[in-house]
Coordinates of C-alpha atoms and ligand atoms in Angstrom, one line a residue:
Chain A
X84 CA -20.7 14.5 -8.7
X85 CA -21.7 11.1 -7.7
X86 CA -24.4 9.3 -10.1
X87 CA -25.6 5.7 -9.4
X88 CA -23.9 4.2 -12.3
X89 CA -23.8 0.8 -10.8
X90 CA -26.6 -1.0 -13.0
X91 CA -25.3 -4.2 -13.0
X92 CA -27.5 -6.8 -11.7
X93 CA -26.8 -8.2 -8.4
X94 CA -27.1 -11.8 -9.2
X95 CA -24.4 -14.2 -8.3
X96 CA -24.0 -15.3 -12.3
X97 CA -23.4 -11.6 -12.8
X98 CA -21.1 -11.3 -10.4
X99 CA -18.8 -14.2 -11.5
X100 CA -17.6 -11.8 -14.5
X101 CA -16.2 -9.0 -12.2
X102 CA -12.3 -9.0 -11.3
X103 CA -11.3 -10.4 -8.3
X104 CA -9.9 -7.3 -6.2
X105 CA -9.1 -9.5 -3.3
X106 CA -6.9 -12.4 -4.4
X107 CA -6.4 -15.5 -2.2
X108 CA -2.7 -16.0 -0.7
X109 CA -3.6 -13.3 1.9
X110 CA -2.9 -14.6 5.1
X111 CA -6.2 -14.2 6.8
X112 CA -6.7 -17.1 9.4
X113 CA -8.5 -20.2 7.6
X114 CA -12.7 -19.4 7.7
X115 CA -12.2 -15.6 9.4
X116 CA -15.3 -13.6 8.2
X117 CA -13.3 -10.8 7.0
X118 CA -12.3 -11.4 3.9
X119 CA -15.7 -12.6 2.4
X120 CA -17.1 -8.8 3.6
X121 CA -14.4 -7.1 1.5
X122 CA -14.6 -9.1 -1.6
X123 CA -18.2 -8.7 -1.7
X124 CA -17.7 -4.8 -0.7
X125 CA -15.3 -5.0 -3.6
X126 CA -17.3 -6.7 -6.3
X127 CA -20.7 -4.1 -5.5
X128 CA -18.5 -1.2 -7.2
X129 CA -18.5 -0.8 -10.5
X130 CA -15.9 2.3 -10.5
X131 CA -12.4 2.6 -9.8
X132 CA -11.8 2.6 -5.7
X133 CA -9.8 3.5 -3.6
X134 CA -9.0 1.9 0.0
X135 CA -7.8 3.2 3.0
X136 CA -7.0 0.4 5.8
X137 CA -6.4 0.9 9.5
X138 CA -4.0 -1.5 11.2
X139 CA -5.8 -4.3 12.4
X140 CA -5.8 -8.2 11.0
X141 CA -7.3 -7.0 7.6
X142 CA -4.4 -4.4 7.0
X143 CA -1.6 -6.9 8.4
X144 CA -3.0 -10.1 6.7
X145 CA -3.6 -9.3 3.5
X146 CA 0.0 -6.8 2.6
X147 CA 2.7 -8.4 4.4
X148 CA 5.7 -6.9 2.4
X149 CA 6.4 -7.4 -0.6
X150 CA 3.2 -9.0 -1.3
X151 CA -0.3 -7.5 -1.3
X152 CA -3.5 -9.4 -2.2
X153 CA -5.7 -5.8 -2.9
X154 CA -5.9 -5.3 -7.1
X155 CA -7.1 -1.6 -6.2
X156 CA -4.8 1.3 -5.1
X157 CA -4.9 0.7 -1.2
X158 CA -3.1 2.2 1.7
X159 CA -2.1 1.6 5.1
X160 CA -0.8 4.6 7.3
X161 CA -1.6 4.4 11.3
X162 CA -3.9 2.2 13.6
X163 CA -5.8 5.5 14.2
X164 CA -6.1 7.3 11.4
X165 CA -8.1 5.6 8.3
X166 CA -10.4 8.4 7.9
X167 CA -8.4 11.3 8.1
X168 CA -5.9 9.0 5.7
X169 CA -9.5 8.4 3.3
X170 CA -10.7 11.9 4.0
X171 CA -7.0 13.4 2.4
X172 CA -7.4 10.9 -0.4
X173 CA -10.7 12.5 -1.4
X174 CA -9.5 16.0 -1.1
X175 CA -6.7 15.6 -3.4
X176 CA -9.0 13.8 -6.0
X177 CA -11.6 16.6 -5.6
X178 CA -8.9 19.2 -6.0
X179 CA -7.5 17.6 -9.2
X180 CA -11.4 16.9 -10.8
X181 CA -11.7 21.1 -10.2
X182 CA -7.9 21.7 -11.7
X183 CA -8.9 19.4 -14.9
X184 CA -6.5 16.7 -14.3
X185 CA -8.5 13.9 -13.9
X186 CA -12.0 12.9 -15.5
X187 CA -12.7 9.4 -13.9
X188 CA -15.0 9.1 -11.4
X189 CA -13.9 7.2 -8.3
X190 CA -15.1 6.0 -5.2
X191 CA -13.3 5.5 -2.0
X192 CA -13.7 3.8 1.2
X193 CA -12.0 3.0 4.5
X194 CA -11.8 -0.1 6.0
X195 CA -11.6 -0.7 9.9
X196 CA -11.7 -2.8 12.7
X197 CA -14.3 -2.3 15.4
X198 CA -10.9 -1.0 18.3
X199 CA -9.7 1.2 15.2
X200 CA -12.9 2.4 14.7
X201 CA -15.1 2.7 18.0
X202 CA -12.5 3.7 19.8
X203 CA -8.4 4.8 18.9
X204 CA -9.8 6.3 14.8
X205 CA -13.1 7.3 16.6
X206 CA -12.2 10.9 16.4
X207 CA -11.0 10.9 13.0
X208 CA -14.0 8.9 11.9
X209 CA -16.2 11.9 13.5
X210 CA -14.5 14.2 11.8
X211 CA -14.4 13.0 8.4
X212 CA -18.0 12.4 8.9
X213 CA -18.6 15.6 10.4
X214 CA -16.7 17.3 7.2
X215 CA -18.6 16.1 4.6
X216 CA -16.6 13.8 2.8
X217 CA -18.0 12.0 -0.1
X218 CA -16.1 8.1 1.3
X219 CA -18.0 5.0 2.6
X220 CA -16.2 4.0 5.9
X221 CA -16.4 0.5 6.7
X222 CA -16.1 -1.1 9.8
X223 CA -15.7 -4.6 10.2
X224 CA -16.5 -6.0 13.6
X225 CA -15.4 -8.7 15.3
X226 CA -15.9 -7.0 18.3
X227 CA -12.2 -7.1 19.6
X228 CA -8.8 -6.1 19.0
X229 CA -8.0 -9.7 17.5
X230 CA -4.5 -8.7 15.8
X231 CA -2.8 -8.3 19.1
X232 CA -4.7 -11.1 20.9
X233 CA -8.5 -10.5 21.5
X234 CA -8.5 -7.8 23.6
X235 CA -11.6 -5.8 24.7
X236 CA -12.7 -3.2 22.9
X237 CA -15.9 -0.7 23.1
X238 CA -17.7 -3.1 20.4
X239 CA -17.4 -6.5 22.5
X240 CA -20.4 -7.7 23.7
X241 CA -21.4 -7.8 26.7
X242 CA -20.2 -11.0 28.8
X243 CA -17.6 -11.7 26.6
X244 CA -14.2 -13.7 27.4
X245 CA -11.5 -11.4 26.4
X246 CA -7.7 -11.2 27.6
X247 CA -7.9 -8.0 28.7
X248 CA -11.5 -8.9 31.0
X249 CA -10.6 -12.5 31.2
X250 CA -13.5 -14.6 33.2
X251 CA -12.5 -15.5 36.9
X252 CA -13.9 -16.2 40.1
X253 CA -14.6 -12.0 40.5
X254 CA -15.7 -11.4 37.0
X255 CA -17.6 -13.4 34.2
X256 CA -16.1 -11.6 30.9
X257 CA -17.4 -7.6 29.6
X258 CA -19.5 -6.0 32.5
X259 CA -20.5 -3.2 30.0
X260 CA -22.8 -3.7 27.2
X261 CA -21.4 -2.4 23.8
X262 CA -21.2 1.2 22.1
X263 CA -24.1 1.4 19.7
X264 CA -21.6 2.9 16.5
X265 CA -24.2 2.9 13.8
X266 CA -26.9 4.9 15.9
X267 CA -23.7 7.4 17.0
X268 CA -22.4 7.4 13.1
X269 CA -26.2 8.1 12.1
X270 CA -26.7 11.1 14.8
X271 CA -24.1 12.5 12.5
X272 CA -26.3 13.0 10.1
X273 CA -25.0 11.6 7.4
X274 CA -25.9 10.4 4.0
X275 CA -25.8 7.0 4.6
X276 CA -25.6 4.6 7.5
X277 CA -26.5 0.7 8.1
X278 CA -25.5 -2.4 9.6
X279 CA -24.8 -5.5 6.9
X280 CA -23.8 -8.8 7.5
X281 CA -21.9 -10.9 4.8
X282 CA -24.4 -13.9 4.9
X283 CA -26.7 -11.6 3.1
X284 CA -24.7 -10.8 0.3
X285 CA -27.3 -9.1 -2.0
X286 CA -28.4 -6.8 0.9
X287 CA -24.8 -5.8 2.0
X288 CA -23.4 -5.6 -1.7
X289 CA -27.1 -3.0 -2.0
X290 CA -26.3 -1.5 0.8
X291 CA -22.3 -0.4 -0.5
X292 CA -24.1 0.6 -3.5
X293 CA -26.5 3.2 -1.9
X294 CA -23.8 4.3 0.3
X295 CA -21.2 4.8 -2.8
X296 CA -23.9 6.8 -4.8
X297 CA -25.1 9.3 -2.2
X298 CA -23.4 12.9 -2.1
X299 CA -21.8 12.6 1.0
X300 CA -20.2 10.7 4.0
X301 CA -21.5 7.2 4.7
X302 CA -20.6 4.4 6.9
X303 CA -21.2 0.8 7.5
X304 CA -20.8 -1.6 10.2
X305 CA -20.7 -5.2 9.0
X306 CA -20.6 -8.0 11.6
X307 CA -17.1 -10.2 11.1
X308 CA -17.0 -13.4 12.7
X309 CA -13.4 -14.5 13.6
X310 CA -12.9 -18.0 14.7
X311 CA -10.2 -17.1 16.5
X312 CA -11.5 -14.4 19.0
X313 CA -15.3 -15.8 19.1
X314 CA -13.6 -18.8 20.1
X315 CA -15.9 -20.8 17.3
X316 CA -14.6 -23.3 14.3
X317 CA -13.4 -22.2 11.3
X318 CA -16.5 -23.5 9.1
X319 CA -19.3 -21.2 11.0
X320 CA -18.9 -17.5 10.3
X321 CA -21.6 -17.2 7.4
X322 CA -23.9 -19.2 9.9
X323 CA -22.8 -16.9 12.8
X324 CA -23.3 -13.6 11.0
X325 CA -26.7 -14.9 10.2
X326 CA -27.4 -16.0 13.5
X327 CA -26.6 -12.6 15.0
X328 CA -29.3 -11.4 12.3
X329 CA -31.7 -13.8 13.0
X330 CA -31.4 -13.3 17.0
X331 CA -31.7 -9.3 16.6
X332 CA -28.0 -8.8 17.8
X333 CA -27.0 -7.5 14.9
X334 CA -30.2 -6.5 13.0
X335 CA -30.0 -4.9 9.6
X336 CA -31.3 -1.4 9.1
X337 CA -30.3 1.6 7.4
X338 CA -31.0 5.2 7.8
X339 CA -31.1 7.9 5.2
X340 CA -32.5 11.4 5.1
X341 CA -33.6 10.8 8.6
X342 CA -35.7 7.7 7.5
X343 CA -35.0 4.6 9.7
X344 CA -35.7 1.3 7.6
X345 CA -35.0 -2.3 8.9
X346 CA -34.6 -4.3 5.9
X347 CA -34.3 -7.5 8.1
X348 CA -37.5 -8.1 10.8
X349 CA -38.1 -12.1 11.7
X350 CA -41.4 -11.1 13.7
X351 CA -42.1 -14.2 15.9
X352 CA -39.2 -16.0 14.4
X353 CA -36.8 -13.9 16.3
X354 CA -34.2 -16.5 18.0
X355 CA -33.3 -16.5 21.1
X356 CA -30.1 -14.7 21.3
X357 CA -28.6 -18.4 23.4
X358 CA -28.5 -19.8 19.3
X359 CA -25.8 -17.1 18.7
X360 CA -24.0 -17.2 21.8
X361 CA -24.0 -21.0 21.5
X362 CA -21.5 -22.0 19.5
X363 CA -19.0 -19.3 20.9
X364 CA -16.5 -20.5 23.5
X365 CA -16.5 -16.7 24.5
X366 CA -19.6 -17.0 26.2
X367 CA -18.9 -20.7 27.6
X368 CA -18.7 -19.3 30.7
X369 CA -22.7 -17.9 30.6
X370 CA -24.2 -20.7 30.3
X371 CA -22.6 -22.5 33.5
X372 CA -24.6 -22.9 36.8
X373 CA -25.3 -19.7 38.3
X374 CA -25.0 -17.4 35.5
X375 CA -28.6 -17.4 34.4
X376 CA -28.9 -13.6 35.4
X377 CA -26.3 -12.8 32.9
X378 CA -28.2 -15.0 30.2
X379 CA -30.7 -13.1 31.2
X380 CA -29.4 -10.0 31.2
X381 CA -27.9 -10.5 27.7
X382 CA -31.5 -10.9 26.2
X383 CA -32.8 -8.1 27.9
X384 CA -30.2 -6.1 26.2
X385 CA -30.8 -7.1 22.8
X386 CA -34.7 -6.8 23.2
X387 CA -33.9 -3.1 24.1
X388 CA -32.0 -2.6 21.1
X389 CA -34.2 -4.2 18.9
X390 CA -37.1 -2.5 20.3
X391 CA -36.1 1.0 20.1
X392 CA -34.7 0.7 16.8
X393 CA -38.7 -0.2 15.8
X394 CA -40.0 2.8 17.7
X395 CA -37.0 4.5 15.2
X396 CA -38.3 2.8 12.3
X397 CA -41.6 3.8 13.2
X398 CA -41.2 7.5 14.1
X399 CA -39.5 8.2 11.0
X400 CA -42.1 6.6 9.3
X401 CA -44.3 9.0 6.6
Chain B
X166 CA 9.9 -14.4 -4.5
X167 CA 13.9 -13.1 -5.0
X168 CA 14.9 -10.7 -2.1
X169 CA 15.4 -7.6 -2.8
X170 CA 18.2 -5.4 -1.5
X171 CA 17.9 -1.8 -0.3
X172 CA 18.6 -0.1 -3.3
X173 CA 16.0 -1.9 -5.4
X174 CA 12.8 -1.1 -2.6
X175 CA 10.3 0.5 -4.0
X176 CA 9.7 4.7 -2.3
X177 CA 7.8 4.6 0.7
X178 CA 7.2 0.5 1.1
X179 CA 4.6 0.8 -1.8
X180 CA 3.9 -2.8 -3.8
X181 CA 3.5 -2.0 -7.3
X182 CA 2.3 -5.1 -8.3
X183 CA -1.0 -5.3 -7.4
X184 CA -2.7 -8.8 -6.0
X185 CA 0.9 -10.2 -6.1
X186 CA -0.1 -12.4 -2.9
X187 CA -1.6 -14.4 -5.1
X188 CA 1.7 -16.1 -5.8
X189 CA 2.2 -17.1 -1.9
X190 CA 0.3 -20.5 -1.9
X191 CA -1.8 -21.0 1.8
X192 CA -2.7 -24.2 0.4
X193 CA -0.7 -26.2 2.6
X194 CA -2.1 -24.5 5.4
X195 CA -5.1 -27.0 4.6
X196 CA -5.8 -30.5 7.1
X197 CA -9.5 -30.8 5.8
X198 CA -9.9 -30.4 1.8
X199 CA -13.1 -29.7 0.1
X200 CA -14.1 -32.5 -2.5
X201 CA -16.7 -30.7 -5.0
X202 CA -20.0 -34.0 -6.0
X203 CA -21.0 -32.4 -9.1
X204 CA -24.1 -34.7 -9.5
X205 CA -25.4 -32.7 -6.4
X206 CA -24.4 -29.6 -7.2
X207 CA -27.1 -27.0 -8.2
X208 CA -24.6 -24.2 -9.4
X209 CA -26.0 -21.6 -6.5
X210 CA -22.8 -20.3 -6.2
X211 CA -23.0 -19.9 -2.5
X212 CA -19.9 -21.6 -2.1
X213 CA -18.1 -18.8 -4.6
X214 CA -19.2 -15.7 -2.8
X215 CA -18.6 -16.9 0.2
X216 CA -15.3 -18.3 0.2
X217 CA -12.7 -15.9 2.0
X218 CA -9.9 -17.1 0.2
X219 CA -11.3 -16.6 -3.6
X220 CA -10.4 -20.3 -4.3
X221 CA -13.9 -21.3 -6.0
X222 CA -13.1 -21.9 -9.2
X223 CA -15.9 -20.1 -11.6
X224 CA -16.0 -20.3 -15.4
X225 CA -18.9 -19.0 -18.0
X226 CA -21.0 -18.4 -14.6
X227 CA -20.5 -22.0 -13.3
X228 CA -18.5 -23.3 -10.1
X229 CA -16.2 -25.4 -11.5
X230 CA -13.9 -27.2 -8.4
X231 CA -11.3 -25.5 -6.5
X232 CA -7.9 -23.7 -6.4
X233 CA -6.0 -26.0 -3.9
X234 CA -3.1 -23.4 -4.2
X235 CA -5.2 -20.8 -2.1
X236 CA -7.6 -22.8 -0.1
X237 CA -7.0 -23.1 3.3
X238 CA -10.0 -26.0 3.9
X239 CA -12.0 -23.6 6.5
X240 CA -15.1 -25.5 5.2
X241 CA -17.5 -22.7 4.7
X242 CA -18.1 -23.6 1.6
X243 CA -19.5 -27.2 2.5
X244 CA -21.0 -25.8 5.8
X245 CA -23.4 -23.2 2.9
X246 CA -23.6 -25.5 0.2
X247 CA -27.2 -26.1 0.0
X248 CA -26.7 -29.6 -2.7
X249 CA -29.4 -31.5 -3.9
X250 CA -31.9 -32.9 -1.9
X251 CA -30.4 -33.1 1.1
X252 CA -26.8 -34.5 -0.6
X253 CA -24.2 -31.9 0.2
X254 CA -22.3 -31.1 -2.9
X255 CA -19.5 -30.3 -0.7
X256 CA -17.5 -32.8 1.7
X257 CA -14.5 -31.9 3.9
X258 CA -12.4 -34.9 3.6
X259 CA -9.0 -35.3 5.8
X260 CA -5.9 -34.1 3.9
X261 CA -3.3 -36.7 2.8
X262 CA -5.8 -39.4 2.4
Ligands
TPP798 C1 -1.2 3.5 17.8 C2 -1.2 2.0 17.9 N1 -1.5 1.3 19.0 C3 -1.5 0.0 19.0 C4 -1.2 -0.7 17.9 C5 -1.1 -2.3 17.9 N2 -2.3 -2.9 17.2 C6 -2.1 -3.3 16.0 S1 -3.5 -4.1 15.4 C7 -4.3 -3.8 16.9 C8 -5.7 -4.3 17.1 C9 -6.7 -4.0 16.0 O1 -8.0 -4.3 16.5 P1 -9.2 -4.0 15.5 O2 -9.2 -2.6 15.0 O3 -10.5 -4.4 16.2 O4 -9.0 -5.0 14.3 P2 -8.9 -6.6 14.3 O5 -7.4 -6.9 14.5 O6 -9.7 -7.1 15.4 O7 -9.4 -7.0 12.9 C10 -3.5 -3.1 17.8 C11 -3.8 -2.8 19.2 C12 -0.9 0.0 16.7 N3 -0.5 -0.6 15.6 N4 -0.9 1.3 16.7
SF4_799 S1 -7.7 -13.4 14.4 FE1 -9.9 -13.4 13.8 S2 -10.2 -11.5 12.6 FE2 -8.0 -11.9 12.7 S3 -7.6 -13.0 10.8 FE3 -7.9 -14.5 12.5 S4 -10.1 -15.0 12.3 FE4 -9.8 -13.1 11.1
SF4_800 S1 -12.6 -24.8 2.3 FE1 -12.7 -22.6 2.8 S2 -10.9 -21.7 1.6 FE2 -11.4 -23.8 0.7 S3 -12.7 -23.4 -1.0 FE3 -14.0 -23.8 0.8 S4 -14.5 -21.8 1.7 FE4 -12.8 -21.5 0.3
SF4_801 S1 -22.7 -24.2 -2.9 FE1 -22.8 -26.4 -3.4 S2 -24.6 -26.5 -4.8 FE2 -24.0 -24.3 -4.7 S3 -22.6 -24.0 -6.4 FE3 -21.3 -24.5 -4.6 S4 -21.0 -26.7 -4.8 FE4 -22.7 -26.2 -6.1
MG802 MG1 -11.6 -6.2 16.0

């Protein structure tokens, strides 16, 4: 059974003392956001862990054969597949606890990318979901399958330059607005679910924390900037994951026991969502003559999101 | 690292030495480096938990310079460190100079 063993403070000094799960000579691009999630998704667990890794840049990057920069058993099987792959994992542990053969406590967690979660492992994150298992999925989202050359996926945003719904004289970049996974993951019912973003370590590293000690299935989405895809500079992705907080693009809430809690509201400091969008080259296109309705239409999007996920907040309240 | 042949792979493509990336330097990936001014630094540690490449040097809960084997000079690091009034404690400085 799962106990919340982590005591540790989450202080920075602290955190200096744990292992480093995540060695450098991965082979990450230079500044992607990525890495910074899983080394702070790392250092939150005090108990032995597990991984389970979808293909995607994380999975490629970081175990090109024969080198791997993960200190913690870790395993790779399919683009598709990371939950079913995490959900077996667990099994097998569960079955040997009940036979006697093994004492330890562990955690375990998949990590993901937002096309091998939201839309080719969707299925098999539903089901793991849907089963019960006691595993922390983790999806990191850079909204685009960047491995194989930033192609759309059901996590871009809308108006964004991708290769697969490249911007021309007919079309200005995504036409749809993006999948809302965490609400979906959450209508699951599960134990856990919330949205994190790396520039707020203490409230992401929390957040893994919760997830890892309730008694069932929990999932995460974490914002991931990637230089590459967003078309940005290889300095900016703690800036950018903190501008998609501060604009409400990505705002940080949880849900447990049917409680909705944003742990993140800037009131009437909310930025305009043109900060974030900015410093993309993705959304270059947006801000030329003529596209103000998109602009517009962008906003109008995220105030929607933002304020029904009050009204959530809100109804759940008491 | 020696090649191996065939014979000596381990079952199934596992790596049983864990973190052995860690031997494959991406420091010469680098064209900016990061050159740590201790006078302004105010041991936050932003730079250290934010690095993606773990190549903030820590000891006895202090940042202590980097590990030019490993960093790849994305300048995170300088973009988040705070310094001391107003005096980053991190530049990015052109490689080679
Ligand atoms: C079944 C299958 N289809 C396609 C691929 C090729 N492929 C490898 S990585 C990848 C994109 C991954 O995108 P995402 O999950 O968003 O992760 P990211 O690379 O963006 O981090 C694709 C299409 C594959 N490996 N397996
Ligand atoms: S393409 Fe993007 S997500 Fe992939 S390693 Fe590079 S910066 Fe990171
Ligand atoms: S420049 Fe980038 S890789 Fe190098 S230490 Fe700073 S954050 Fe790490
Ligand atoms: S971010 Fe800057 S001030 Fe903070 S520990 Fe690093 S070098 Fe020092
Ligand atoms: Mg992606």
């Amino acid at each position: 059974m799962s106990t919340p063993t982590q005591e540790n403070p989450l202080t920075l000094k602290a955190l200096t003392h744990k292992p480093v799960h995540l060695t450098g000579g991965h082979r990450m691009c230079s500044g992607c956001g990525a890495p910074t999630i899983v080394r702070q998704v790392l250092m939150a667990i005090d108990e032995p862990v597990v991984i389970a890794n979808a293909t995607g840049c994380l999975e490629v990057s970081t175990c090109l054969f024969p080198y791997t920069a993960w200190q913690v058993p870790w395993m790779h099987s399919a683009f598709e597949n990371a939950a079913a792959t995490a959900s077996g994992i667990e099994t097998m542990y569960r079955s040997l606890r009940k036979q006697g053969k093994l004492k330890k406590e562990m955690k375990f967690i998949a990590f993901g990318g937002d096309g091998g979660t939201y839309d080719i492992g969707f299925q098999a994150l539903s089901g793991a979901m849907e089963r019960g298992h006691q595993l922390l999925y983790i999806c990191y989202d850079n909204g685009a399958y960047m491995n194989t050359g930033i192609q759309r996926s059901s996590a871009t945003p809308f108006g964004a330059d991708t290769t697969t719904q490249p911007v021309g004289s007919k079309i200005q970049g995504k036409t749809q607005r993006r999948k809302d996974l965490t609400r979906i993951m959450a209508a699951h019912n599960v134990a856990y679910a919330a949205q994190a973003s790396p520039h707020n370590w203490k409230d992401l590293m929390t957040k893994v924390r919760k997830a890892l000690a309730t008694n069932g299935p929990a999932y995460m989405g974490v914002v991931s900037p990637c230089n590459r895809g967003w078309r940005s500079q290889t300095n900016d992705s703690i800036l950018l994951s903190r501008l998609a907080v501060e604009t409400c693009y990505w705002p940080l809430y949880e849900v447990q026991d049917g409680k909705w809690t944003i742990n993140y509201d800037p009131k009437d400091r909310k930025k305009p969502i043109t900060e974030w969008l900015k410093p993309q080259g993705r959304f270059k296109h947006l801000f030329a003559p003529g596209n103000e309705a998109l602009l517009a239409r962008f906003q109008e999007l995220v105030d929607q999101d933002w304020e029904s996920l009050k009204k959530l907040q809100e109804m759940s309240k008491s | 690292m020696k090649q191996m042949n065939w014979n000596e792979l381990p079952h199934a493509g596992s790596i049983l030495k864990a973190g052995n990336a860690n031997e494959y330097k991406t420091g010469s990936w680098r064209s900016l480096k990061p050159r740590w001014i201790e006078e302004n630094c105010i041991q936050c540690l932003f730079c250290w938990i934010y690095c993606p490449d773990s190549a903030v040097s820590v000891k006895d809960e202090k940042m202590t310079g980097f590990d030019y084997d490993h960093c790849k000079g994305c300048g995170v690091c300088a973009m988040e460190c705070p310094g001391k009034k107003g005096n980053k404690a991190i530049v990015m400085e052109e490689e080679g100079k």
